[in-house]
CSV table of C-alpha atoms and ligand atoms in Angstrom, one decimal:
chain,number,residue,atom,x,y,z
A,247,MET,CA,27.4,19.3,-13.8
A,248,ALA,CA,26.3,18.8,-18.0
A,249,LEU,CA,25.5,15.0,-16.7
A,250,ALA,CA,23.7,15.9,-14.1
A,251,VAL,CA,21.4,18.6,-16.3
A,252,GLY,CA,21.0,15.9,-18.8
A,253,MET,CA,19.8,13.5,-16.1
A,254,ARG,CA,17.6,15.4,-14.9
A,255,VAL,CA,15.8,15.9,-17.8
A,256,LEU,CA,15.2,12.5,-19.1
A,257,THR,CA,14.3,11.9,-15.6
A,258,ARG,CA,11.5,14.5,-16.2
A,259,ALA,CA,10.9,12.6,-19.4
A,260,LEU,CA,10.7,9.8,-18.4
A,261,LEU,CA,8.1,10.2,-15.1
A,262,ARG,CA,5.8,13.1,-17.0
A,263,PRO,CA,3.9,10.4,-18.1
A,264,TRP,CA,3.2,8.3,-15.3
A,265,ALA,CA,2.2,11.2,-14.0
A,266,ARG,CA,-0.1,12.3,-17.1
A,267,GLY,CA,-0.6,8.9,-16.5
A,268,LEU,CA,-2.1,8.8,-12.9
A,269,ARG,CA,-3.4,12.1,-12.6
A,270,ALA,CA,-5.9,11.7,-15.6
A,271,ALA,CA,-6.5,8.3,-14.4
A,272,PRO,CA,-10.5,8.4,-12.6
A,273,GLY,CA,-10.4,8.1,-9.0
A,274,ARG,CA,-8.1,10.7,-8.2
A,275,THR,CA,-8.2,12.4,-5.1
A,276,GLY,CA,-8.2,15.5,-5.8
A,277,PRO,CA,-5.8,18.4,-6.7
A,278,ALA,CA,-2.2,18.9,-4.6
A,279,ALA,CA,-2.9,21.5,-1.6
A,280,GLY,CA,0.0,23.2,-2.7
A,281,GLY,CA,3.8,22.7,-2.0
A,282,GLY,CA,6.0,24.6,0.4
A,283,ASP,CA,5.9,25.5,4.0
A,284,GLY,CA,2.5,25.1,4.4
A,285,VAL,CA,2.5,21.9,3.4
A,286,ARG,CA,5.3,20.6,5.7
A,287,CYS,CA,2.5,20.0,9.2
A,288,PHE,CA,-0.7,18.2,8.1
A,289,ARG,CA,-3.1,15.9,9.4
A,290,SER,CA,-6.5,14.2,8.6
A,291,PRO,CA,-8.9,12.7,10.8
A,292,ARG,CA,-7.1,9.1,10.0
A,293,VAL,CA,-3.4,9.9,8.6
A,294,LEU,CA,-0.9,12.0,11.3
A,295,VAL,CA,2.0,13.4,8.9
A,296,GLU,CA,4.8,13.8,11.3
A,297,PRO,CA,7.2,16.3,9.2
A,298,ASP,CA,11.1,16.2,10.0
A,299,PRO,CA,12.1,18.9,7.0
A,300,ALA,CA,15.7,18.7,8.1
A,301,ALA,CA,16.3,15.2,7.3
A,302,GLY,CA,13.8,15.1,4.1
A,303,VAL,CA,11.5,12.9,5.6
A,304,ALA,CA,8.0,12.7,6.8
A,305,VAL,CA,6.8,9.5,9.2
A,306,VAL,CA,3.0,9.4,8.2
A,307,LYS,CA,1.1,7.0,10.5
A,308,MET,CA,-2.4,5.0,10.3
A,309,ARG,CA,-5.0,5.8,12.2
A,310,ASN,CA,-8.6,5.0,11.2
A,311,PRO,CA,-9.3,2.5,14.3
A,312,PRO,CA,-9.6,-0.2,15.6
A,313,VAL,CA,-7.7,-1.9,12.8
A,314,ASN,CA,-6.6,0.4,9.7
A,315,SER,CA,-8.9,-1.2,8.0
A,316,LEU,CA,-8.6,0.3,4.3
A,317,SER,CA,-12.1,2.2,3.3
A,318,LEU,CA,-12.9,4.7,0.4
A,319,GLU,CA,-12.5,7.7,3.0
A,320,PHE,CA,-9.7,6.4,4.7
A,321,LEU,CA,-7.4,5.6,1.3
A,322,THR,CA,-8.9,9.3,0.3
A,323,GLU,CA,-6.7,10.7,2.9
A,324,LEU,CA,-3.5,8.5,2.6
A,325,LEU,CA,-3.7,9.0,-1.0
A,326,ILE,CA,-4.1,13.2,-0.1
A,327,SER,CA,-1.8,13.1,2.5
A,328,LEU,CA,1.4,10.9,-0.4
A,329,GLU,CA,0.4,13.2,-2.7
A,330,LYS,CA,1.6,16.3,-0.1
A,331,LEU,CA,4.2,15.0,0.3
A,332,GLU,CA,4.8,13.8,-2.9
A,333,ASN,CA,5.0,17.9,-4.7
A,334,ASP,CA,6.5,19.5,-1.3
A,335,LYS,CA,10.5,19.8,-2.9
A,336,THR,CA,11.5,19.7,1.1
A,337,PHE,CA,10.4,15.7,1.0
A,338,HIS,CA,12.5,12.9,-0.1
A,339,GLY,CA,10.9,9.9,1.8
A,340,ILE,CA,8.2,9.2,4.1
A,341,ILE,CA,8.2,6.2,7.0
A,342,ILE,CA,4.2,4.4,6.6
A,343,THR,CA,3.7,3.0,9.8
A,344,SER,CA,0.4,2.5,12.3
A,345,ASP,CA,-1.2,4.3,15.6
A,346,CYS,CA,-3.1,1.7,15.7
A,347,PRO,CA,-1.9,-0.8,19.1
A,348,GLY,CA,-0.7,-4.1,17.6
A,349,ILE,CA,-2.3,-3.5,14.3
A,350,PHE,CA,-0.7,-2.2,10.9
A,351,SER,CA,-3.3,-3.0,8.7
A,352,ALA,CA,-6.4,-5.2,9.3
A,353,GLY,CA,-7.0,-4.7,4.6
A,354,LEU,CA,-9.3,-3.8,3.1
A,355,ASP,CA,-12.7,-2.6,4.5
A,356,LEU,CA,-15.1,-5.7,4.1
A,357,THR,CA,-17.7,-3.6,4.8
A,358,GLU,CA,-16.7,-1.7,1.3
A,359,MET,CA,-17.5,-4.5,-0.4
A,360,CYS,CA,-20.8,-6.0,1.8
A,361,GLY,CA,-24.2,-5.6,1.2
A,362,ARG,CA,-23.5,-2.4,-1.0
A,363,ASP,CA,-24.3,-2.0,-5.0
A,364,PRO,CA,-22.4,-2.3,-7.6
A,365,GLU,CA,-21.3,1.8,-8.3
A,366,HIS,CA,-19.9,1.7,-5.1
A,367,TYR,CA,-18.2,-1.7,-5.7
A,368,ALA,CA,-16.6,0.4,-8.5
A,369,GLU,CA,-15.7,3.2,-6.7
A,370,TYR,CA,-14.3,1.6,-4.4
A,371,TRP,CA,-11.8,-0.6,-6.2
A,372,LYS,CA,-10.6,2.1,-8.3
A,373,ALA,CA,-9.5,3.4,-5.2
A,374,VAL,CA,-7.6,1.0,-3.9
A,375,GLN,CA,-6.0,0.5,-7.4
A,376,GLU,CA,-5.2,4.2,-6.9
A,377,MET,CA,-3.1,3.7,-4.0
A,378,TRP,CA,-1.4,0.5,-5.5
A,379,LEU,CA,-0.6,2.6,-8.6
A,380,ARG,CA,0.5,5.6,-6.3
A,381,PHE,CA,2.7,4.3,-3.7
A,382,TYR,CA,4.1,1.5,-6.0
A,383,LEU,CA,5.1,4.2,-8.1
A,384,SER,CA,6.2,6.8,-5.7
A,385,ASN,CA,8.9,8.8,-6.4
A,386,LEU,CA,9.8,9.2,-3.1
A,387,VAL,CA,11.4,5.8,-0.9
A,388,VAL,CA,8.5,4.7,0.7
A,389,ILE,CA,9.9,2.7,3.8
A,390,ALA,CA,7.0,0.5,5.6
A,391,ALA,CA,7.5,0.1,9.6
A,392,ILE,CA,5.3,-2.8,10.4
A,393,ASN,CA,4.5,-2.5,13.8
A,394,GLY,CA,1.5,-4.8,13.6
A,395,ILE,CA,-0.9,-8.0,12.3
A,396,SER,CA,-0.5,-7.1,8.5
A,397,PRO,CA,-2.9,-9.1,6.4
A,398,ALA,CA,-4.2,-8.7,2.6
A,399,GLY,CA,-4.4,-5.4,1.8
A,400,GLY,CA,-2.3,-4.5,4.8
A,401,CYS,CA,1.0,-7.0,3.3
A,402,LEU,CA,-0.5,-5.3,0.0
A,403,LEU,CA,0.6,-1.2,0.8
A,404,SER,CA,3.4,-2.9,2.6
A,405,LEU,CA,4.3,-4.0,-1.2
A,406,THR,CA,4.6,-1.1,-2.8
A,407,CYS,CA,7.0,0.1,-0.6
A,408,ASP,CA,10.9,0.2,-1.0
A,409,TYR,CA,11.6,-1.7,2.1
A,410,ARG,CA,9.7,-2.6,5.0
A,411,VAL,CA,11.4,-3.6,8.8
A,412,LEU,CA,8.7,-5.7,10.2
A,413,ALA,CA,8.5,-5.5,14.3
A,414,ASN,CA,9.7,-8.7,15.8
A,415,ASN,CA,6.4,-9.8,18.2
A,416,PRO,CA,5.2,-13.4,17.8
A,417,LYS,CA,1.0,-12.0,17.3
A,418,TYR,CA,2.1,-10.8,14.0
A,419,ALA,CA,2.1,-11.9,10.4
A,420,ILE,CA,2.3,-10.6,7.0
A,421,GLY,CA,0.4,-12.5,4.2
A,422,LEU,CA,-1.9,-12.1,1.4
A,423,ASN,CA,-3.8,-14.5,2.7
A,424,GLU,CA,-7.2,-14.0,0.9
A,425,THR,CA,-7.8,-17.7,-0.2
A,426,LEU,CA,-8.9,-18.3,3.4
A,427,LEU,CA,-11.6,-15.8,2.4
A,428,GLY,CA,-12.8,-17.6,-0.3
A,429,ILE,CA,-11.5,-14.7,-2.4
A,430,VAL,CA,-8.3,-14.5,-4.9
A,431,ALA,CA,-5.8,-11.5,-4.9
A,432,PRO,CA,-6.3,-10.0,-8.2
A,433,PHE,CA,-3.1,-10.1,-10.7
A,434,TRP,CA,-1.6,-6.9,-9.8
A,435,PHE,CA,-1.7,-8.1,-5.8
A,436,LYS,CA,0.2,-10.9,-7.2
A,437,ASP,CA,2.5,-9.5,-9.5
A,438,THR,CA,3.4,-8.0,-6.7
A,439,LEU,CA,3.9,-10.4,-4.7
A,440,VAL,CA,5.7,-12.5,-7.5
A,441,ASN,CA,8.7,-8.9,-7.7
A,442,THR,CA,9.0,-9.0,-3.7
A,443,ILE,CA,9.8,-13.1,-3.1
A,444,GLY,CA,9.7,-14.8,-6.6
A,445,HIS,CA,7.6,-17.1,-8.0
A,446,ARG,CA,7.2,-20.1,-6.3
A,447,SER,CA,7.4,-18.7,-3.0
A,448,ALA,CA,4.2,-16.4,-4.2
A,449,GLU,CA,2.8,-19.5,-5.6
A,450,ARG,CA,2.9,-21.0,-2.4
A,451,ALA,CA,1.8,-18.2,-0.1
A,452,LEU,CA,-1.0,-17.6,-2.5
A,453,GLN,CA,-2.9,-20.6,-2.7
A,454,LEU,CA,-2.1,-21.8,0.7
A,455,GLY,CA,-3.4,-17.7,1.9
A,456,LEU,CA,-0.4,-17.8,4.3
A,457,LEU,CA,-0.1,-15.5,7.3
A,458,PHE,CA,3.9,-15.3,7.7
A,459,PRO,CA,5.7,-14.8,11.7
A,460,PRO,CA,8.6,-12.4,11.7
A,461,ALA,CA,11.1,-14.9,11.2
A,462,GLU,CA,9.0,-16.2,8.2
A,463,ALA,CA,8.1,-13.2,6.5
A,464,LEU,CA,12.5,-12.5,6.7
A,465,ARG,CA,13.3,-16.3,5.4
A,466,VAL,CA,10.9,-16.0,2.4
A,467,GLY,CA,11.3,-12.4,1.6
A,468,VAL,CA,7.8,-10.6,2.6
A,469,VAL,CA,10.3,-8.3,5.0
A,470,ASP,CA,13.6,-7.1,4.6
A,471,GLN,CA,14.4,-6.8,8.0
A,472,VAL,CA,13.1,-7.9,11.0
A,473,VAL,CA,13.9,-5.9,14.4
A,474,PRO,CA,12.7,-5.7,18.2
A,475,GLU,CA,9.5,-3.6,18.7
A,476,ASP,CA,11.1,-0.4,19.6
A,477,GLN,CA,13.6,-0.6,16.9
A,478,VAL,CA,11.2,-0.3,14.6
A,479,GLN,CA,10.8,3.6,13.9
A,480,SER,CA,14.5,4.0,14.4
A,481,THR,CA,15.8,1.7,11.9
A,482,ALA,CA,13.7,2.7,9.2
A,483,ARG,CA,14.7,6.1,10.1
A,484,SER,CA,18.2,4.8,9.1
A,485,VAL,CA,17.9,2.7,6.4
A,486,MET,CA,16.0,5.7,5.1
A,487,ALA,CA,19.0,8.0,5.3
A,488,GLN,CA,20.8,4.8,3.4
A,489,TRP,CA,18.5,5.5,0.6
A,490,LEU,CA,18.4,9.0,0.5
A,491,ASP,CA,22.3,9.2,-0.2
A,492,ILE,CA,21.7,7.6,-3.3
A,493,PRO,CA,21.2,10.1,-6.0
A,494,ASP,CA,17.6,10.9,-6.1
A,495,HIS,CA,16.8,11.0,-10.2
A,496,ALA,CA,19.2,7.7,-11.0
A,497,ARG,CA,17.4,5.7,-7.8
A,498,GLN,CA,13.9,7.3,-8.8
A,499,LEU,CA,14.5,6.1,-12.9
A,500,THR,CA,15.7,3.0,-11.2
A,501,LYS,CA,12.4,2.4,-9.7
A,502,ILE,CA,10.8,2.9,-12.5
A,503,LEU,CA,12.3,0.7,-14.9
A,504,MET,CA,11.9,-2.0,-11.8
A,505,ARG,CA,7.8,-1.4,-11.8
A,506,LYS,CA,7.2,0.4,-14.8
A,507,PRO,CA,5.7,-3.2,-16.7
A,508,THR,CA,3.9,-4.9,-13.9
A,509,ALA,CA,2.0,-1.1,-13.2
A,510,ASP,CA,1.5,-1.0,-17.1
A,511,ARG,CA,-0.8,-4.0,-16.9
A,512,LEU,CA,-3.0,-2.8,-14.7
A,513,LEU,CA,-2.7,1.0,-16.4
A,514,THR,CA,-4.3,-0.6,-19.2
A,515,GLU,CA,-6.7,-3.6,-18.0
A,516,ARG,CA,-7.7,-0.4,-15.5
A,517,ASP,CA,-11.2,-1.0,-16.6
A,518,ALA,CA,-11.6,-4.4,-16.9
A,519,ASP,CA,-10.2,-4.8,-13.4
A,520,ILE,CA,-12.7,-3.3,-11.9
A,521,GLU,CA,-15.7,-4.9,-14.1
A,522,ASN,CA,-14.0,-8.1,-12.9
A,523,PHE,CA,-13.8,-7.0,-9.1
A,524,VAL,CA,-17.9,-6.2,-9.4
A,525,ARG,CA,-19.1,-9.1,-11.3
A,526,PHE,CA,-16.9,-11.3,-8.4
A,527,ILE,CA,-18.2,-9.0,-5.4
A,528,CYS,CA,-21.6,-9.3,-6.5
A,529,LYS,CA,-22.1,-13.2,-6.4
A,530,ASP,CA,-24.2,-14.1,-3.9
A,531,SER,CA,-21.9,-16.5,-2.8
A,532,ILE,CA,-19.3,-14.0,-2.6
A,533,GLN,CA,-21.2,-12.0,-0.5
A,534,LYS,CA,-22.6,-14.9,1.7
A,535,SER,CA,-18.9,-16.1,2.2
A,536,LEU,CA,-17.8,-12.1,3.2
A,537,HIS,CA,-20.5,-11.6,5.3
A,538,ALA,CA,-19.9,-14.6,7.6
A,539,TYR,CA,-16.3,-13.8,7.7
A,540,LEU,CA,-17.7,-10.5,9.1
A,541,GLU,CA,-19.8,-11.8,11.4
A,542,LYS,CA,-17.4,-14.1,12.2
A,543,LEU,CA,-15.2,-11.3,13.7
A,544,LYS,CA,-18.1,-9.6,15.1
A,545,GLN,CA,-18.8,-12.7,17.2
A,546,LYS,CA,-15.2,-13.8,18.4
A,547,LYS,CA,-15.2,-11.1,21.3
A,548,GLY,CA,-18.6,-12.3,22.9
B,210,LIG,C1,-11.7,-10.0,-8.8
B,210,LIG,C2,-12.3,-10.5,-7.5
B,210,LIG,C3,-10.7,-9.5,-6.0
B,210,LIG,C4,-11.2,-9.5,-4.7
B,210,LIG,C5,-10.4,-9.1,-4.0
B,210,LIG,C6,-10.0,-8.4,-3.0
B,210,LIG,C7,-8.9,-8.3,-2.1
B,210,LIG,C8,-8.9,-8.5,-0.5
B,210,LIG,C9,-8.1,-8.1,0.3
B,210,LIG,C10,-8.3,-7.7,1.6
B,210,LIG,O1,-7.2,-7.0,2.6
B,210,LIG,S1,-10.0,-8.4,2.5
B,210,LIG,C11,-9.6,-8.5,4.1
B,210,LIG,C12,-8.4,-9.0,5.0
B,210,LIG,N1,-8.5,-9.2,6.2
B,210,LIG,C13,-8.4,-10.2,7.2
B,210,LIG,O2,-9.0,-10.6,6.8
B,210,LIG,C14,-8.4,-9.0,8.5
B,210,LIG,C15,-9.7,-9.4,9.2
B,210,LIG,N2,-9.3,-8.4,10.5
B,210,LIG,C16,-8.5,-9.9,11.6
B,210,LIG,O3,-8.1,-11.1,11.3
B,210,LIG,C17,-8.3,-9.2,12.8
B,210,LIG,O4,-9.7,-8.6,13.3
B,210,LIG,C18,-7.4,-7.9,13.4
B,210,LIG,C19,-6.9,-7.2,12.2
B,210,LIG,C20,-6.0,-9.7,13.7
B,210,LIG,C21,-8.0,-7.7,14.2
B,210,LIG,O5,-7.8,-8.1,15.7
B,210,LIG,P1,-8.4,-8.3,16.6
B,210,LIG,O6,-8.9,-8.9,17.3
B,210,LIG,O7,-7.4,-6.8,17.4
B,210,LIG,O8,-10.0,-7.0,16.2
B,210,LIG,P2,-11.4,-7.7,15.4
B,210,LIG,O9,-12.0,-8.1,16.9
B,210,LIG,O10,-11.4,-8.6,15.1
B,210,LIG,O11,-11.7,-6.4,15.1
B,210,LIG,C22,-12.2,-5.1,15.5
B,210,LIG,C23,-13.4,-4.6,14.6
B,210,LIG,O12,-12.8,-4.3,13.5
B,210,LIG,C24,-13.8,-4.9,12.1
B,210,LIG,N3,-12.3,-5.6,11.3
B,210,LIG,C25,-11.8,-6.1,11.5
B,210,LIG,N4,-11.3,-5.9,10.1
B,210,LIG,C26,-12.2,-5.8,9.1
B,210,LIG,C27,-11.8,-5.5,8.1
B,210,LIG,N5,-11.1,-5.7,7.0
B,210,LIG,N6,-13.0,-4.4,7.5
B,210,LIG,C28,-13.4,-4.0,8.3
B,210,LIG,N7,-14.3,-4.0,9.7
B,210,LIG,C29,-12.9,-5.1,10.1
B,210,LIG,C30,-14.1,-6.5,13.1
B,210,LIG,O13,-15.4,-6.6,12.5
B,210,LIG,C31,-14.2,-5.8,14.5
B,210,LIG,O14,-15.4,-5.1,14.3
B,210,LIG,P3,-16.6,-4.7,15.3
B,210,LIG,O15,-17.1,-6.0,16.3
B,210,LIG,O16,-16.3,-4.3,16.8
B,210,LIG,O17,-18.2,-4.0,15.1
């Protein structure tokens, strides 16, 4: 009993600075919308939350058609949903998945990084940072049920989760493929991948912009499990049950111990990282290649 109380005090003491750090951070998505019953059933235009209060789990479905690109509005809605769930004591875990057939997420929204002004780029990048920080450090168990292709920022979102289940479909692939677009994954993208698959595999994957099909993704460790498409959600559910069996405070503290040094680096270099992004994305050459890439995507149809 005394040990449990002691652990709770220690947990709060260790977790609080994190909450403070993130709450004080610029680009926060607004105050939490209360806890308790009122929060159990909610949706926003682009995020559908299906709560299962009895299990302590909510399924968060990304619904930003056609490709779940991570636009500023979509990121904001995702963050608000996460925060609501974190603030409701009913929930201990979330499963993040897609409501867009065949696509988990196409990654960062290229239209947010193309043809806009520097203020917009700064605001957008702050939201991307916030997404990474909040998901990476969430006190909830976060499991990705990856039911579609997941390049670049889509892969990053998956990598912030505690466990990844990928559908075994040859059309799907996952990876940080930024170099193929002529852009460079920032250090915190890189660190997240290194923490997941190790330095050598990450170096090769990042330099070559590799998008791993399911079997390869499993072999290299980008995902933890590959299952038939119709078993992705049920597998995520049973993995969640295993994770929720672990005492919450011990699991949360361990997660922070593992992830704190990586998150710390961005927290201390956040403004410089934004400046760096804005400088990079404003370059004529980068704008030209992003524009050409977007055009190529559009012409693919015609
Ligand atoms: C210091 C500087 C650091 C800079 C770091 C920047 C880090 C960047 C990270 C990123 O995430 S960049 C984005 C990377 N994503 C991609 O490369 C994926 C691009 N998309 C695709 O390959 C395909 O769309 C798809 C996901 C395989 C789906 O193919 P499908 O055939 O089903 O759909 P499409 O016809 O291609 O697309 C439909 C529609 O959606 C638009 N679109 C696709 N991806 C994006 C995107 N990431 N952002 C914005 N819009 C996107 C596409 O243009 C089509 O538009 P319309 O023609 O319908 O207008």
